[in-house]
Amino acid sequence: MLIELPKHSEIFGCIKIHEVQKVLKLESDEVQTELLRGFSKEEMEEILSRMTIIVPIKDEKMHLLDGVLRSIPLGCKIVVVSNSQRGEKDVFRMERDIVSDFYRVTKHPITLIHQKDPGLGIAFKEVGYNCILDETGFVRNGKAEGMIVGLILAKILGSDYVGFVDADNYIPCSVNEYVRLYCAGLSISKTSYTMVRLHWRYKPKVIEDRLYFRKWGRVSEITNRYLNKLLAVQTGFETNIIKTGNAGEHAMTMKLAEIMAFSTGYSVEPYQLIYLFEEFWKGETEFKEAVKSGVEVYQIETLNPHIHEEKGDEHIREMLLQSLATIYYSKLSNDKLREEIVEELKKNGLIKRRTEIKKNDIMPPIRSIDVKEFRRFLDEYSETLIMYG
Ligand SMILES: Nc1nc2c(ncn2[C@@H]2O[C@H](COP(=O)(O)OP(=O)(O)O)[C@@H](O)[C@H]2O)c(=O)[nH]1
Ligand SMILES: [Mg+2]
């Protein structure tokens, strides 16, 4: 892997956000210059051996999950957290078959669990992390909830790094690139509190029988614009540094992941950035080690285009509404920016009045969860956990 090094970064207290870096070559020898960084196979393998890739999934096409799993590079561990349908049409059972076959043929270590496993409900309750549970004692629906389950399993597996890849990806080999880019970013970082977020240049569409490479994401463009405005409210300087507000594909050091808070609903990814700014910029946090070491955010543009399942207009509208809502409710925001957000949401037909902007619940960091204790309850009560390898 050969990538550009960031020529420009912006600093907000102890947080450093690097400008978007491009991939120059998918494979490389070790190269270190002022402008470039190439990673040898051995360097990549070293990071991979300490990494778990978490795949959240809910009722996706089996072909897509199968392709994603087969494309994840060798050396890392995989955790699949499913919230798919069970019962008469048992989607989870099909996923279990795919995972078992995958392990039988490849021997790639892989763990699978269902989000509604009663063992998870009991384990979270016993360790005192009730905010993830619904009123019946099961883990709530939601991607963020699935991500937290994945994180705890990665911690149980002893990983130092975690990366997330969605299961609804139509180009299996792009997943291979994503994971290698996570390794690259984590490897160049100077601190153990690092996040790598991926940026896509194109979102291809079929238009009149031709594949047309449209620029990536209107929702992302709006989310990024307002995240950048939020920074400007505090600094007085306009900026364009944030390009990955809605980056679903991202990785973190475990040290950062366990002090990260997660927003429920569709705003997990932009909230991660807001949380970093709210918590670490002015240094008021209880996690002083992170302030001392510094927090770095890398943004890397992939070579592969991103083609995922089209989830429809309503999904996109919710994503934009909830992304801007997290900025609206941020304590770093001000009246002027809130007014602009209200106007933007009205212009896009998402709200009629500002009281319709709802605040998402936030799930606090998982660091204080005793994972040994968690595992004990999971082993005793789980009905769906499979750990291969
Ligand atoms: N475990 C779990 N995964 C989910 C849930 N909801 C969505 N996902 C998965 O999360 C990934 C991203 O979701 P998607 O709906 O594609 O959203 P987007 O790509 O961010 O617009 C996909 O792999 C989904 O199958 C959930 O409630 N639990
Ligand atoms: Mg998707």
Short mmCIF file of C-alpha atoms and ligand atoms in Angstrom, two decimals:
data_model
loop_
_atom_site.label_atom_id
_atom_site.label_comp_id
_atom_site.label_asym_id
_atom_site.label_seq_id
_atom_site.Cartn_x
_atom_site.Cartn_y
_atom_site.Cartn_z
CA MET A 1 0.00 0.00 0.00
CA LEU A 2 1.43 3.39 -1.04
CA ILE A 3 -0.39 6.51 0.18
CA GLU A 4 0.19 10.25 0.26
CA LEU A 5 1.07 11.67 3.63
CA PRO A 6 -1.15 14.57 4.74
CA LYS A 7 0.39 17.89 3.72
CA HIS A 8 -1.94 19.83 5.92
CA SER A 9 -3.62 19.16 9.26
CA GLU A 10 -5.69 21.27 11.60
CA ILE A 11 -5.29 21.24 15.34
CA PHE A 12 -8.09 21.67 17.86
CA GLY A 13 -6.58 21.40 21.32
CA CYS A 14 -5.17 17.87 21.54
CA ILE A 15 -7.08 16.74 18.42
CA LYS A 16 -5.36 16.68 15.06
CA ILE A 17 -7.51 16.28 11.93
CA HIS A 18 -5.53 15.42 8.81
CA GLU A 19 -6.62 16.41 5.33
CA VAL A 20 -7.79 13.70 2.93
CA GLN A 21 -5.00 11.43 1.70
CA LYS A 22 -5.04 9.56 -1.60
CA VAL A 23 -4.03 6.00 -2.40
CA LEU A 24 -1.22 5.90 -4.96
CA LYS A 25 -0.74 2.15 -5.29
CA LEU A 26 -2.46 -0.79 -3.68
CA GLU A 27 0.78 -2.67 -3.10
CA SER A 28 4.17 -1.33 -2.22
CA ASP A 29 7.45 -1.96 -0.47
CA GLU A 30 8.35 0.01 2.60
CA VAL A 31 8.81 3.67 1.63
CA GLN A 32 9.22 6.65 3.94
CA THR A 33 9.61 10.15 2.55
CA GLU A 34 8.22 13.53 3.53
CA LEU A 35 5.30 13.11 1.13
CA LEU A 36 4.79 9.38 0.75
CA ARG A 37 4.47 6.31 2.87
CA GLY A 38 4.60 2.78 1.52
CA PHE A 39 3.93 -0.26 3.67
CA SER A 40 5.55 -3.63 3.22
CA LYS A 41 3.53 -6.81 3.51
CA GLU A 42 5.13 -7.47 6.91
CA GLU A 43 4.13 -4.07 8.28
CA MET A 44 0.55 -4.63 7.19
CA GLU A 45 0.51 -8.11 8.70
CA GLU A 46 1.75 -6.80 12.03
CA ILE A 47 -1.23 -4.45 12.36
CA LEU A 48 -3.68 -7.01 10.95
CA SER A 49 -2.62 -9.53 13.58
CA ARG A 50 -3.81 -7.12 16.27
CA MET A 51 -7.07 -6.13 14.58
CA THR A 52 -10.70 -7.23 14.63
CA ILE A 53 -13.01 -6.31 11.76
CA ILE A 54 -16.59 -5.87 12.93
CA VAL A 55 -19.39 -6.43 10.42
CA PRO A 56 -22.82 -5.19 11.54
CA ILE A 57 -25.61 -6.76 9.51
CA LYS A 58 -29.37 -6.60 9.31
CA ASP A 59 -31.30 -8.50 6.64
CA GLU A 60 -28.81 -8.00 3.82
CA LYS A 61 -28.48 -10.21 0.74
CA MET A 62 -26.50 -13.36 1.49
CA HIS A 63 -24.31 -12.84 -1.58
CA LEU A 64 -23.15 -9.52 -0.21
CA LEU A 65 -22.18 -10.87 3.22
CA ASP A 66 -20.41 -13.79 1.57
CA GLY A 67 -18.38 -11.48 -0.67
CA VAL A 68 -17.47 -9.14 2.18
CA LEU A 69 -16.19 -11.98 4.39
CA ARG A 70 -14.11 -13.51 1.60
CA SER A 71 -12.45 -10.19 0.86
CA ILE A 72 -11.26 -9.36 4.39
CA PRO A 73 -7.46 -9.72 4.44
CA LEU A 74 -5.86 -12.69 6.18
CA GLY A 75 -4.43 -12.21 9.63
CA CYS A 76 -7.15 -10.21 11.37
CA LYS A 77 -10.14 -11.54 13.29
CA ILE A 78 -13.75 -11.06 12.19
CA VAL A 79 -16.83 -10.43 14.33
CA VAL A 80 -20.27 -10.45 12.71
CA VAL A 81 -23.06 -8.88 14.77
CA SER A 82 -26.42 -9.65 13.25
CA ASN A 83 -29.79 -8.14 13.94
CA SER A 84 -31.44 -10.06 11.12
CA GLN A 85 -34.87 -11.56 11.14
CA ARG A 86 -35.44 -14.88 12.91
CA GLY A 87 -38.57 -16.99 13.14
CA GLU A 88 -40.46 -18.21 10.09
CA LYS A 89 -38.08 -16.66 7.60
CA ASP A 90 -34.82 -17.24 9.45
CA VAL A 91 -32.27 -14.93 7.86
CA PHE A 92 -29.91 -15.38 10.81
CA ARG A 93 -29.76 -19.13 10.18
CA MET A 94 -28.59 -18.49 6.62
CA GLU A 95 -25.92 -16.12 7.93
CA ARG A 96 -24.81 -18.80 10.39
CA ASP A 97 -24.45 -21.27 7.52
CA ILE A 98 -22.41 -18.79 5.51
CA VAL A 99 -20.13 -18.11 8.47
CA SER A 100 -19.67 -21.84 9.21
CA ASP A 101 -18.89 -22.63 5.58
CA PHE A 102 -16.52 -19.68 5.43
CA TYR A 103 -14.60 -20.95 8.44
CA ARG A 104 -14.63 -24.58 7.30
CA VAL A 105 -13.06 -23.66 3.97
CA THR A 106 -10.77 -20.77 4.93
CA LYS A 107 -9.99 -21.31 8.65
CA HIS A 108 -10.17 -17.52 9.06
CA PRO A 109 -11.05 -16.85 12.75
CA ILE A 110 -14.61 -15.56 12.92
CA THR A 111 -17.18 -14.91 15.63
CA LEU A 112 -20.92 -14.51 15.14
CA ILE A 113 -23.66 -13.40 17.50
CA HIS A 114 -27.24 -12.22 17.23
CA GLN A 115 -27.96 -8.80 18.73
CA LYS A 116 -31.10 -10.13 20.43
CA ASP A 117 -29.27 -13.00 22.12
CA PRO A 118 -30.65 -13.24 25.67
CA GLY A 119 -27.09 -13.77 26.92
CA LEU A 120 -26.14 -10.29 25.68
CA GLY A 121 -29.11 -8.77 27.50
CA ILE A 122 -28.14 -10.50 30.75
CA ALA A 123 -24.42 -9.71 30.40
CA PHE A 124 -25.02 -5.98 29.75
CA LYS A 125 -27.42 -5.82 32.70
CA GLU A 126 -25.01 -7.58 35.04
CA VAL A 127 -22.09 -5.27 34.19
CA GLY A 128 -24.36 -2.24 34.61
CA TYR A 129 -24.52 -1.02 30.99
CA ASN A 130 -28.31 -0.73 30.90
CA CYS A 131 -28.46 2.11 28.38
CA ILE A 132 -28.17 -0.39 25.51
CA LEU A 133 -31.22 -2.41 26.61
CA ASP A 134 -34.89 -2.03 25.73
CA GLU A 135 -37.70 -2.34 28.25
CA THR A 136 -37.81 -6.15 27.83
CA GLY A 137 -34.14 -6.56 28.72
CA PHE A 138 -32.81 -7.28 25.22
CA VAL A 139 -30.28 -5.17 23.32
CA ARG A 140 -32.17 -2.49 21.33
CA ASN A 141 -32.32 -2.44 17.54
CA GLY A 142 -29.77 -0.19 15.88
CA LYS A 143 -26.44 -0.17 14.15
CA ALA A 144 -24.69 1.67 17.00
CA GLU A 145 -25.92 -0.95 19.47
CA GLY A 146 -24.53 -3.65 17.15
CA MET A 147 -21.22 -1.78 16.95
CA ILE A 148 -20.92 -1.76 20.74
CA VAL A 149 -21.60 -5.51 20.92
CA GLY A 150 -18.86 -5.95 18.30
CA LEU A 151 -16.45 -3.77 20.28
CA ILE A 152 -16.89 -5.81 23.43
CA LEU A 153 -16.34 -9.05 21.54
CA ALA A 154 -13.19 -7.53 19.97
CA LYS A 155 -12.01 -6.64 23.46
CA ILE A 156 -12.69 -10.19 24.62
CA LEU A 157 -10.62 -11.38 21.64
CA GLY A 158 -7.79 -9.14 22.86
CA SER A 159 -7.52 -6.84 19.81
CA ASP A 160 -5.67 -3.51 19.89
CA TYR A 161 -7.46 -2.20 16.80
CA VAL A 162 -11.02 -2.38 15.51
CA GLY A 163 -12.36 -1.61 12.06
CA PHE A 164 -15.96 -1.54 10.85
CA VAL A 165 -17.16 -2.64 7.43
CA ASP A 166 -20.78 -2.69 6.31
CA ALA A 167 -22.24 -5.94 5.03
CA ASP A 168 -24.18 -4.38 2.13
CA ASN A 169 -21.18 -3.87 -0.15
CA TYR A 170 -21.51 -4.87 -3.82
CA ILE A 171 -17.76 -4.80 -4.53
CA PRO A 172 -16.06 -7.43 -2.36
CA CYS A 173 -12.51 -6.33 -3.23
CA SER A 174 -13.21 -2.81 -2.01
CA VAL A 175 -13.46 -4.27 1.50
CA ASN A 176 -9.96 -5.64 1.10
CA GLU A 177 -8.78 -2.12 0.28
CA TYR A 178 -10.68 -0.58 3.21
CA VAL A 179 -9.05 -2.85 5.75
CA ARG A 180 -5.59 -2.21 4.31
CA LEU A 181 -6.23 1.53 4.50
CA TYR A 182 -7.19 1.17 8.15
CA CYS A 183 -3.83 -0.53 8.74
CA ALA A 184 -2.01 2.22 6.86
CA GLY A 185 -3.62 5.04 8.88
CA LEU A 186 -3.18 3.27 12.20
CA SER A 187 0.42 2.57 11.35
CA ILE A 188 1.43 6.17 10.52
CA SER A 189 -0.29 7.57 13.56
CA LYS A 190 1.87 8.86 16.39
CA THR A 191 -0.62 8.29 19.20
CA SER A 192 -2.55 5.33 20.56
CA TYR A 193 -5.79 7.34 20.27
CA THR A 194 -6.38 7.22 16.53
CA MET A 195 -9.29 7.06 14.15
CA VAL A 196 -9.16 6.37 10.40
CA ARG A 197 -12.19 7.40 8.32
CA LEU A 198 -12.66 6.54 4.68
CA HIS A 199 -13.72 8.92 1.97
CA TRP A 200 -15.17 7.94 -1.40
CA ARG A 201 -14.76 9.97 -4.51
CA TYR A 202 -17.49 8.37 -6.57
CA LYS A 203 -20.89 6.82 -6.16
CA PRO A 204 -21.53 5.11 -9.49
CA LYS A 205 -25.07 5.02 -10.88
CA VAL A 206 -26.52 3.46 -13.98
CA ILE A 207 -27.86 6.31 -16.10
CA GLU A 208 -29.28 5.48 -19.54
CA ASP A 209 -27.49 2.12 -19.65
CA ARG A 210 -24.13 3.65 -18.80
CA LEU A 211 -22.22 3.55 -15.56
CA TYR A 212 -21.87 7.16 -14.51
CA PHE A 213 -19.39 8.06 -11.75
CA ARG A 214 -21.22 10.69 -9.81
CA LYS A 215 -19.40 12.50 -7.00
CA TRP A 216 -19.99 10.90 -3.62
CA GLY A 217 -22.94 11.77 -1.47
CA ARG A 218 -25.17 14.82 -1.12
CA VAL A 219 -25.99 13.99 2.50
CA SER A 220 -22.28 13.72 3.26
CA GLU A 221 -21.65 17.06 1.62
CA ILE A 222 -24.26 18.79 3.81
CA THR A 223 -23.15 17.01 7.00
CA ASN A 224 -19.53 17.95 6.33
CA ARG A 225 -20.46 21.57 5.65
CA TYR A 226 -22.18 21.90 9.03
CA LEU A 227 -19.49 20.00 10.94
CA ASN A 228 -16.97 22.46 9.50
CA LYS A 229 -19.21 25.37 10.49
CA LEU A 230 -19.32 23.98 14.03
CA LEU A 231 -15.53 24.18 14.17
CA ALA A 232 -15.62 27.73 12.81
CA VAL A 233 -18.07 28.77 15.56
CA GLN A 234 -15.35 27.96 18.09
CA THR A 235 -12.23 29.12 16.24
CA GLY A 236 -13.52 32.07 14.22
CA PHE A 237 -11.79 30.61 11.15
CA GLU A 238 -13.70 28.93 8.34
CA THR A 239 -12.47 25.49 7.41
CA ASN A 240 -13.06 22.60 5.00
CA ILE A 241 -11.02 20.01 6.81
CA ILE A 242 -13.83 17.54 7.57
CA LYS A 243 -14.71 15.39 4.56
CA THR A 244 -15.84 12.20 6.29
CA GLY A 245 -18.75 13.18 8.52
CA ASN A 246 -20.88 10.21 7.49
CA ALA A 247 -18.02 7.70 7.08
CA GLY A 248 -19.55 4.34 7.97
CA GLU A 249 -16.30 2.59 7.19
CA HIS A 250 -13.83 3.54 9.87
CA ALA A 251 -11.31 2.09 12.29
CA MET A 252 -9.97 3.02 15.69
CA THR A 253 -7.38 1.97 18.20
CA MET A 254 -9.10 0.04 20.97
CA LYS A 255 -7.88 2.71 23.39
CA LEU A 256 -9.92 5.32 21.53
CA ALA A 257 -12.87 3.00 20.87
CA GLU A 258 -13.33 2.29 24.56
CA ILE A 259 -13.52 5.96 25.52
CA MET A 260 -15.82 6.80 22.59
CA ALA A 261 -19.53 7.56 23.09
CA PHE A 262 -22.07 6.30 20.53
CA SER A 263 -25.17 8.05 19.30
CA THR A 264 -28.22 5.90 18.65
CA GLY A 265 -30.09 6.06 15.34
CA TYR A 266 -28.52 7.26 12.11
CA SER A 267 -25.99 9.69 13.49
CA VAL A 268 -23.26 7.42 14.91
CA GLU A 269 -20.55 8.57 12.54
CA PRO A 270 -20.89 12.38 12.65
CA TYR A 271 -21.44 12.16 16.39
CA GLN A 272 -18.05 10.47 16.83
CA LEU A 273 -16.36 13.65 15.58
CA ILE A 274 -18.60 15.91 17.66
CA TYR A 275 -17.89 13.81 20.73
CA LEU A 276 -14.15 14.10 20.17
CA PHE A 277 -14.41 17.89 19.96
CA GLU A 278 -16.75 18.21 22.92
CA GLU A 279 -14.76 15.89 25.10
CA PHE A 280 -11.13 16.51 24.24
CA TRP A 281 -10.75 19.94 22.60
CA LYS A 282 -10.79 21.95 25.80
CA GLY A 283 -9.31 19.09 27.84
CA GLU A 284 -12.12 18.83 30.41
CA THR A 285 -12.44 15.08 29.92
CA GLU A 286 -11.91 12.43 32.59
CA PHE A 287 -9.75 10.56 30.04
CA LYS A 288 -6.63 12.63 30.65
CA GLU A 289 -4.25 10.09 29.03
CA ALA A 290 -5.86 10.78 25.66
CA VAL A 291 -5.31 14.52 26.10
CA LYS A 292 -1.70 13.86 26.98
CA SER A 293 -1.04 11.54 24.04
CA GLY A 294 -3.20 13.48 21.58
CA VAL A 295 -6.00 12.23 19.34
CA GLU A 296 -5.47 11.89 15.57
CA VAL A 297 -8.08 11.56 12.83
CA TYR A 298 -6.97 10.36 9.39
CA GLN A 299 -9.20 10.64 6.32
CA ILE A 300 -8.24 8.45 3.38
CA GLU A 301 -9.81 8.44 -0.08
CA THR A 302 -10.25 4.95 -1.51
CA LEU A 303 -9.36 3.83 -5.00
CA ASN A 304 -12.49 1.69 -5.26
CA PRO A 305 -15.86 3.32 -5.72
CA HIS A 306 -18.49 2.48 -3.11
CA ILE A 307 -21.58 0.65 -4.26
CA HIS A 308 -23.89 -0.41 -1.49
CA GLU A 309 -27.55 -1.36 -1.15
CA GLU A 310 -29.91 1.52 -1.92
CA LYS A 311 -32.01 1.81 1.24
CA GLY A 312 -34.41 4.38 -0.16
CA ASP A 313 -35.28 8.03 0.30
CA GLU A 314 -36.61 7.78 3.83
CA HIS A 315 -33.30 6.32 5.04
CA ILE A 316 -31.36 9.18 3.43
CA ARG A 317 -33.74 11.80 4.85
CA GLU A 318 -33.42 10.35 8.36
CA MET A 319 -29.66 10.27 8.05
CA LEU A 320 -29.48 13.93 7.12
CA LEU A 321 -32.00 14.99 9.76
CA GLN A 322 -30.27 13.10 12.54
CA SER A 323 -26.77 14.10 11.43
CA LEU A 324 -27.69 17.78 11.54
CA ALA A 325 -29.58 17.24 14.82
CA THR A 326 -26.36 16.13 16.53
CA ILE A 327 -24.70 19.35 15.36
CA TYR A 328 -27.75 21.39 16.42
CA TYR A 329 -27.60 19.96 19.95
CA SER A 330 -23.83 20.12 20.32
CA LYS A 331 -22.69 22.33 23.15
CA LEU A 332 -20.13 23.78 20.72
CA SER A 333 -22.92 25.16 18.52
CA ASN A 334 -24.40 28.66 18.83
CA ASP A 335 -27.74 30.36 18.05
CA LYS A 336 -26.66 31.49 14.59
CA LEU A 337 -25.56 28.02 13.51
CA ARG A 338 -28.71 26.48 15.00
CA GLU A 339 -30.77 28.92 12.95
CA GLU A 340 -28.89 27.93 9.78
CA ILE A 341 -29.52 24.25 10.51
CA VAL A 342 -33.24 24.89 10.95
CA GLU A 343 -33.32 26.69 7.59
CA GLU A 344 -31.33 23.90 5.88
CA LEU A 345 -33.70 21.24 7.22
CA LYS A 346 -36.75 23.25 6.15
CA LYS A 347 -35.26 23.84 2.70
CA ASN A 348 -34.80 20.08 2.29
CA GLY A 349 -38.37 19.45 3.39
CA LEU A 350 -37.26 17.50 6.48
CA ILE A 351 -39.01 19.62 9.12
CA LYS A 352 -41.66 22.32 9.32
CA ARG A 353 -40.70 23.68 12.73
CA ARG A 354 -37.65 23.45 14.93
CA THR A 355 -39.35 21.38 17.64
CA GLU A 356 -39.23 18.50 15.17
CA ILE A 357 -35.46 18.30 15.60
CA LYS A 358 -35.05 15.46 18.06
CA LYS A 359 -32.01 14.75 20.15
CA ASN A 360 -30.61 11.22 19.82
CA ASP A 361 -29.80 9.25 22.97
CA ILE A 362 -26.11 8.80 23.60
CA MET A 363 -24.53 5.60 24.90
CA PRO A 364 -21.48 6.30 27.08
CA PRO A 365 -18.00 4.75 26.63
CA ILE A 366 -17.61 1.05 27.37
CA ARG A 367 -14.25 1.31 29.10
CA SER A 368 -15.53 0.55 32.59
CA ILE A 369 -17.24 -2.67 31.49
CA ASP A 370 -15.52 -5.68 33.03
CA VAL A 371 -15.16 -7.88 29.94
CA LYS A 372 -14.14 -10.99 31.91
CA GLU A 373 -17.37 -10.73 33.86
CA PHE A 374 -19.28 -9.99 30.64
CA ARG A 375 -17.83 -13.08 29.00
CA ARG A 376 -18.77 -15.26 31.99
CA PHE A 377 -22.45 -14.28 31.61
CA LEU A 378 -22.30 -14.60 27.86
CA ASP A 379 -20.84 -18.12 28.07
CA GLU A 380 -23.54 -19.13 30.50
CA TYR A 381 -26.61 -17.63 28.82
CA SER A 382 -25.81 -17.09 25.14
CA GLU A 383 -27.91 -18.98 22.61
CA THR A 384 -26.31 -17.76 19.38
CA LEU A 385 -22.61 -17.07 20.01
CA ILE A 386 -20.25 -18.99 17.74
CA MET A 387 -16.51 -18.44 18.02
CA TYR A 388 -14.43 -20.18 15.36
CA GLY A 389 -10.66 -20.23 15.50
N1 LIG B 1 -26.10 -5.37 13.93
C1 LIG B 1 -26.87 -4.48 13.28
N2 LIG B 1 -26.53 -4.05 12.05
C2 LIG B 1 -27.35 -3.14 11.43
C3 LIG B 1 -28.53 -2.64 12.04
N3 LIG B 1 -29.11 -1.76 11.17
C4 LIG B 1 -28.31 -1.71 10.07
N4 LIG B 1 -27.25 -2.55 10.21
C5 LIG B 1 -26.15 -2.82 9.26
O1 LIG B 1 -25.27 -1.70 9.30
C6 LIG B 1 -24.69 -1.48 8.03
C7 LIG B 1 -24.98 -0.03 7.56
O2 LIG B 1 -26.35 0.16 7.48
P1 LIG B 1 -27.08 0.82 6.23
O3 LIG B 1 -28.55 0.66 6.48
O4 LIG B 1 -26.54 0.25 4.97
O5 LIG B 1 -26.72 2.35 6.40
P2 LIG B 1 -25.72 3.30 5.60
O6 LIG B 1 -24.91 2.48 4.65
O7 LIG B 1 -24.91 3.90 6.70
O8 LIG B 1 -26.59 4.27 4.93
C8 LIG B 1 -25.27 -2.55 7.11
O9 LIG B 1 -24.36 -3.64 7.04
C9 LIG B 1 -26.56 -2.94 7.81
O10 LIG B 1 -26.96 -4.26 7.49
C10 LIG B 1 -28.87 -3.14 13.36
O11 LIG B 1 -29.89 -2.79 13.96
N5 LIG B 1 -28.00 -4.02 13.92
MG MG B 2 -25.20 0.94 3.40
#
